[in-house]
mmCIF file of C-alpha atoms in Angstrom:
data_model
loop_
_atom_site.group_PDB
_atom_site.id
_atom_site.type_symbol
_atom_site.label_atom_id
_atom_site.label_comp_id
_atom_site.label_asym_id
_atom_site.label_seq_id
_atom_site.Cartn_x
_atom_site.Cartn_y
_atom_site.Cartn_z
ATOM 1 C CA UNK A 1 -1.003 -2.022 15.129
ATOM 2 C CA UNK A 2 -3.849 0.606 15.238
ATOM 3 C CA UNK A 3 -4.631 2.674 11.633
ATOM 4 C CA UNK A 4 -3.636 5.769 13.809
ATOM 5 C CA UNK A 5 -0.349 4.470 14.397
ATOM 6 C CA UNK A 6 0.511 3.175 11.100
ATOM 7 C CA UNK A 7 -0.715 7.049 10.120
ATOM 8 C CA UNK A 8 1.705 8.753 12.775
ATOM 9 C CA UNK A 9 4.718 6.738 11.538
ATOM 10 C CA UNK A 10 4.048 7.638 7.718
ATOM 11 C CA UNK A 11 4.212 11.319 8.537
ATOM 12 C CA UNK A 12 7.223 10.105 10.448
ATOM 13 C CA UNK A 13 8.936 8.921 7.753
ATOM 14 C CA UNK A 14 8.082 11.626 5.507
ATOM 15 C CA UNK A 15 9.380 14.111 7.936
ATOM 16 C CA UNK A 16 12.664 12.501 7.655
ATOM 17 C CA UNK A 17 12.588 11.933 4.094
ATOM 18 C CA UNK A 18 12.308 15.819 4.099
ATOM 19 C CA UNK A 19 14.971 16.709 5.995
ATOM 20 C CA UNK A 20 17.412 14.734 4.616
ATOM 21 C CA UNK A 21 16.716 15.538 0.619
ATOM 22 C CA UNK A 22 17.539 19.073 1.394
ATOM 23 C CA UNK A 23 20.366 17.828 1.465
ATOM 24 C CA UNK A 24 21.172 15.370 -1.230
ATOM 25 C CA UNK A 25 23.020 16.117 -4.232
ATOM 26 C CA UNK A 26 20.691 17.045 -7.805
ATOM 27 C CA UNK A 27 20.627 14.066 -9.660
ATOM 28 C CA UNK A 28 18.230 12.503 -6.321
ATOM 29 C CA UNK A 29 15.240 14.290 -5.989
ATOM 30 C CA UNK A 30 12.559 13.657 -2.924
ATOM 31 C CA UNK A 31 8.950 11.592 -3.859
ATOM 32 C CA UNK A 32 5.906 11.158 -1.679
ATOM 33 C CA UNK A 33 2.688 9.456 -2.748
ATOM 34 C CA UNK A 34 -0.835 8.803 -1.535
ATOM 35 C CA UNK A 35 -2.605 6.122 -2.927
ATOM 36 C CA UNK A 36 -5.679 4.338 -2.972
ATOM 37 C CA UNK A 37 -5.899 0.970 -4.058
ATOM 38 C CA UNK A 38 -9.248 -0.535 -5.016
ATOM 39 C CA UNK A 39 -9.139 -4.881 -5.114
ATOM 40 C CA UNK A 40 -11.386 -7.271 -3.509
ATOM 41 C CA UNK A 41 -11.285 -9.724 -0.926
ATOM 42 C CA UNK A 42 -13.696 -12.887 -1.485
ATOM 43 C CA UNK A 43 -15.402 -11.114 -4.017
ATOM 44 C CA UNK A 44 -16.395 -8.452 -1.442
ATOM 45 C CA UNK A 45 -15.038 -4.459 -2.648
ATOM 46 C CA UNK A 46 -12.278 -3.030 -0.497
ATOM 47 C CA UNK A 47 -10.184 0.338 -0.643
ATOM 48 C CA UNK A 48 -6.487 0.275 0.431
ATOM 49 C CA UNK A 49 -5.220 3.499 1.605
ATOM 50 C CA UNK A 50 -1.439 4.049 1.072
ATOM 51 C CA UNK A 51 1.294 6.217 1.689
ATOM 52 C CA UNK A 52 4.797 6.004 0.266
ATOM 53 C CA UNK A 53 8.306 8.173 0.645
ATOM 54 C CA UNK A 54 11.731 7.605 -0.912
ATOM 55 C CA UNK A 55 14.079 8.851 -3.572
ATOM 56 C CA UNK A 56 14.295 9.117 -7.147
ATOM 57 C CA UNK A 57 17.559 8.881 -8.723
ATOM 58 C CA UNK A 58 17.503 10.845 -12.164
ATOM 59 C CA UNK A 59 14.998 9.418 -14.679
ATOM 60 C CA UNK A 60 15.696 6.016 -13.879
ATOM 61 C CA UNK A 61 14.328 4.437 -11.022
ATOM 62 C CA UNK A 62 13.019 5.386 -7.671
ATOM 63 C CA UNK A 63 12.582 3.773 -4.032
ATOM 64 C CA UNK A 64 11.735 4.535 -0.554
ATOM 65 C CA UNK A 65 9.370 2.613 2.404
ATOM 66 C CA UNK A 66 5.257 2.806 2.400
ATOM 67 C CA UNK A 67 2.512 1.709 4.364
ATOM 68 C CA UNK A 68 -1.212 0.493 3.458
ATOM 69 C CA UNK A 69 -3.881 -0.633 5.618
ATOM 70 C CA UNK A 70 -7.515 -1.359 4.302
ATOM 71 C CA UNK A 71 -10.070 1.232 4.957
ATOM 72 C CA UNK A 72 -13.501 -1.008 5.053
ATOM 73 C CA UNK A 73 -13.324 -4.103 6.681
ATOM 74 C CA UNK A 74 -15.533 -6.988 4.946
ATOM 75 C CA UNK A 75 -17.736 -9.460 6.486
ATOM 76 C CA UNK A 76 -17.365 -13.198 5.556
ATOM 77 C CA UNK A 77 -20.021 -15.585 5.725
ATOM 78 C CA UNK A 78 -18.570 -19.167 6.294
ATOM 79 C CA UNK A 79 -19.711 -22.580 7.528
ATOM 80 C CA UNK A 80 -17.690 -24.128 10.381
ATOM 81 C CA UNK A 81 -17.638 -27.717 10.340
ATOM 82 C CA UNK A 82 -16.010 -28.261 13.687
ATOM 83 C CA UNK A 83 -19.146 -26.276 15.572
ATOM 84 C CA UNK A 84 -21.603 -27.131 12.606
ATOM 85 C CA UNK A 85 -23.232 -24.054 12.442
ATOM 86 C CA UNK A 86 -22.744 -20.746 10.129
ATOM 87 C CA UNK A 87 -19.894 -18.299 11.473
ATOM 88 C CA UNK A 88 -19.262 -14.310 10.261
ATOM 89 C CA UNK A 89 -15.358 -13.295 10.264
ATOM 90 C CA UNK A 90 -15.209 -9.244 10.164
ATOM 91 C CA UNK A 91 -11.707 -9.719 7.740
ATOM 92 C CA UNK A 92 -8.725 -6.463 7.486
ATOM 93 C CA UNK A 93 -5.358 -6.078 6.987
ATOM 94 C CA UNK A 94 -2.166 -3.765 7.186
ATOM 95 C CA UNK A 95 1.439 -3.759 6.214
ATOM 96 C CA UNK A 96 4.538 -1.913 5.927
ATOM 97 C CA UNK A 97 6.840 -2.205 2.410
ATOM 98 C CA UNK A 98 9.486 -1.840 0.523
ATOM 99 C CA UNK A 99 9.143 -0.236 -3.027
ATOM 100 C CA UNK A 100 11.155 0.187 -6.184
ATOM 101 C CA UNK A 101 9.977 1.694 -9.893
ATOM 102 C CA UNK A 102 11.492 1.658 -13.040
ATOM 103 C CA UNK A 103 10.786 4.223 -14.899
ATOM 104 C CA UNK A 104 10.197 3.756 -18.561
ATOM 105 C CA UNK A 105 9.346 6.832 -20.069
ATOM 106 C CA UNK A 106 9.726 10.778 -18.877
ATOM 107 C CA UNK A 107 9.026 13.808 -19.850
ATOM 108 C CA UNK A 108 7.722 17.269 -18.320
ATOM 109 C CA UNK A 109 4.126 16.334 -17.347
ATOM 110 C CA UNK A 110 3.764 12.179 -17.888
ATOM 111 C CA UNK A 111 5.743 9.090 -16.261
ATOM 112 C CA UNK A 112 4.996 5.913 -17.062
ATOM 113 C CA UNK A 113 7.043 2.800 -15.148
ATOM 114 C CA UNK A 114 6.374 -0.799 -13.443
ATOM 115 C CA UNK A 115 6.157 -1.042 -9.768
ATOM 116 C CA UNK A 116 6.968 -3.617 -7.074
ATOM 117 C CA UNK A 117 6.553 -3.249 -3.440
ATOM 118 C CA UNK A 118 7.245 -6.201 -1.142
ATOM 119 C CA UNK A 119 5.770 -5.730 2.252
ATOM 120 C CA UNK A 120 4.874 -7.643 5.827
ATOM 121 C CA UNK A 121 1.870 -7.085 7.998
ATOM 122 C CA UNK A 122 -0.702 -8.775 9.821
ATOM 123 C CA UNK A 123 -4.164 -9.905 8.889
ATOM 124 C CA UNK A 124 -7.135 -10.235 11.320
ATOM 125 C CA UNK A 125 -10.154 -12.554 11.571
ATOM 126 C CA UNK A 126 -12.081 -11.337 13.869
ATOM 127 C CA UNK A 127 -15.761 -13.162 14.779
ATOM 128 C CA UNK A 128 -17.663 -13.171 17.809
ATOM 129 C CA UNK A 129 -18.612 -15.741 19.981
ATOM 130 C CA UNK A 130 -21.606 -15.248 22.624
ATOM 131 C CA UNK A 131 -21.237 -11.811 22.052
ATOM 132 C CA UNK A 132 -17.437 -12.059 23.304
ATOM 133 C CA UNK A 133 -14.771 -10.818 20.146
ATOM 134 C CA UNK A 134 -12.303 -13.018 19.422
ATOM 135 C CA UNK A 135 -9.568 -13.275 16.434
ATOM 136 C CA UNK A 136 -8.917 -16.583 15.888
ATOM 137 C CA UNK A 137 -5.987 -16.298 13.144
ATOM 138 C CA UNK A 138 -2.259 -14.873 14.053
ATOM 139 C CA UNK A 139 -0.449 -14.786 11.335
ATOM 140 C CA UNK A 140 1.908 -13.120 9.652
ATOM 141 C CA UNK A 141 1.159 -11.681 6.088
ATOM 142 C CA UNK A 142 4.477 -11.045 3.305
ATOM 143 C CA UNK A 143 2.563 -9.423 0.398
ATOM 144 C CA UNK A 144 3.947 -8.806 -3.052
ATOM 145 C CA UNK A 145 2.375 -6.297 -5.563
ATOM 146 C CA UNK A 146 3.101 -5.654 -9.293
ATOM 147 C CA UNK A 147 1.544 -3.314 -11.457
ATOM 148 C CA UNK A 148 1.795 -0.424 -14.465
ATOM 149 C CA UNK A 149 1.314 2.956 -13.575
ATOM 150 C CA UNK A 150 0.905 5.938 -15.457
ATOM 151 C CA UNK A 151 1.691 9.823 -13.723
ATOM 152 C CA UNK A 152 0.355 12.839 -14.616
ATOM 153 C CA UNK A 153 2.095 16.499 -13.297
ATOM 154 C CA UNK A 154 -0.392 18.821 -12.793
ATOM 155 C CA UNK A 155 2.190 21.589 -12.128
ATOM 156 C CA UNK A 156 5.204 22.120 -10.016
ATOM 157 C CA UNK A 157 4.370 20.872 -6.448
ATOM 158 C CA UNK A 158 1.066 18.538 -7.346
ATOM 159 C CA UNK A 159 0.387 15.636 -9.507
ATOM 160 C CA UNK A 160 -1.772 12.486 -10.448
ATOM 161 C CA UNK A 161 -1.451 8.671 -11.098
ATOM 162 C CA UNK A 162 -3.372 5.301 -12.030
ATOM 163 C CA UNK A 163 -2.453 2.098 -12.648
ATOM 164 C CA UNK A 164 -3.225 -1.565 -12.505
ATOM 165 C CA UNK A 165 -1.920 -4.926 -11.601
ATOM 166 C CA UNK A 166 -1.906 -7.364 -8.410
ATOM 167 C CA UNK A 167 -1.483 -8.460 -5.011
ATOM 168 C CA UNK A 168 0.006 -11.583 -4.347
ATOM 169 C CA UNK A 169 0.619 -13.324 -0.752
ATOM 170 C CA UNK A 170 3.968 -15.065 -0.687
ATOM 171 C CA UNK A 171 3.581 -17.020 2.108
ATOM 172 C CA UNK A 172 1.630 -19.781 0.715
ATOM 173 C CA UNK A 173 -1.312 -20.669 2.975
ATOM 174 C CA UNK A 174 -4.604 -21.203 1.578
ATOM 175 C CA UNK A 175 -6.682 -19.218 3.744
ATOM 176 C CA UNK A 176 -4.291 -16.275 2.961
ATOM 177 C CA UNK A 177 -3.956 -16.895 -0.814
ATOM 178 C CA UNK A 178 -7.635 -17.803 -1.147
ATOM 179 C CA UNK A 179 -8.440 -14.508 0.600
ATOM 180 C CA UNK A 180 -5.947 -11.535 -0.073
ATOM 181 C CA UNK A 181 -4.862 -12.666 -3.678
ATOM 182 C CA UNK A 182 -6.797 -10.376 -6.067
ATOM 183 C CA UNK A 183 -6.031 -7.804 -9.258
ATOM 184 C CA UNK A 184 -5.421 -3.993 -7.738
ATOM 185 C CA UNK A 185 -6.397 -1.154 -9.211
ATOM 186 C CA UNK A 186 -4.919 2.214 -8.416
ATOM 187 C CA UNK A 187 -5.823 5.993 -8.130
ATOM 188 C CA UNK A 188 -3.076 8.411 -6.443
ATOM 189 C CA UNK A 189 -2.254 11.837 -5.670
ATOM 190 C CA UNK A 190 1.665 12.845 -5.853
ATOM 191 C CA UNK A 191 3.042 15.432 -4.472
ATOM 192 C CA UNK A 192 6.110 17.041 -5.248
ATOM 193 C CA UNK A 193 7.462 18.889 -1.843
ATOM 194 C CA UNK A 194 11.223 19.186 -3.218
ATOM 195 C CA UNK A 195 9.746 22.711 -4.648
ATOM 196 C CA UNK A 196 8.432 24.469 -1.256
ATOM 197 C CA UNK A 197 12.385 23.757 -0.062
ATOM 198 C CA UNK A 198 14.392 25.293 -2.871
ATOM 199 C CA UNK A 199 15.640 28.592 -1.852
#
């Protein structure tokens, strides 16, 4: 699935998500985030955009669907011993999720809570072969990722986060845990679009 798509059906959702909390009674309240998540892959830096919409029910907890694809593919040197020769694998990935916060503390202008999101997606090795690309791996990816978080409400309709923890590959494969297992670390805008619907 192209990043374009996976874009198109976030704005999707949130559309939806809109629509429908104009609708839902006071104590649930609408919540859309950006994200970007900053981890590694094989020691190599990547930046995982993501997008997230759902509900909050009072100050307790709060839930919804998000998406997150990687934003620089890495390159990945490696030696294949079938062909005996050195190989580069141009390595991304993408996946859609489920998400759920508890929220531990809440006042006006700061949040703090602990996040899980359990997702599936695909990753791609992709290397080429007599100048012929190829992707040589087709499997499917279930990704788990717990961390702390801290918010900060700018005002009414705008506010910021960060946060830490990590991404962890459930199915257990080594060339998937070897490669997408890694501490996250997490900057994030949050808006707050419940206020440009009150009347």
């Amino acid at each position: 699935m192209s990043k374009l798509r996976v874009f198109l059906l976030s704005i999707s959702l949130f559309s939806a998500f809109v629509a429908y909390s104009q609708e839902v009674p006071k104590k649930w309240s609408f919540a859309f985030q950006l994200d970007n998540r900053f981890s590694s892959i094989r020691n190599h830096d990547i930046t995982v955009f993501g997008a997230k919409v759902g509900f909050q029910y009072k100050k307790l907890t709060r839930f919804g669907l998000g998406s997150s694809f990687i934003i620089n593919p890495i390159y990945i040197d490696y030696f294949n011993k079938k062909l005996n020769r050195e190989e580069t694998n141009k390595v991304s990935f993408w996946y859609f999720s489920v998400f759920n916060d508890w929220i531990l503390y809440k006042n006006n202008k700061w949040e703090c809570f602990v996040t899980e999101q359990v997702g599936f997606g695909k990753p791609s090795f992709v290397k080429e072969i007599n100048n012929d690309i190829v992707s040589d791996v087709n499997v499917n990816l279930y990704v788990n990722e717990f961390s702390g978080q801290v918010n900060y409400k700018l005002n009414s309709w705008i506010g910021l986060g960060t946060g830490v923890g990590y991404r962890n590959i459930l199915n257990k494969r080594s060339i998937l845990n070897a490669t997408f297992d890694a501490p996250i670390y997490i900057a994030k805008v949050i808006l707050f679009p419940e206020v440009f619907f009150k009347k």
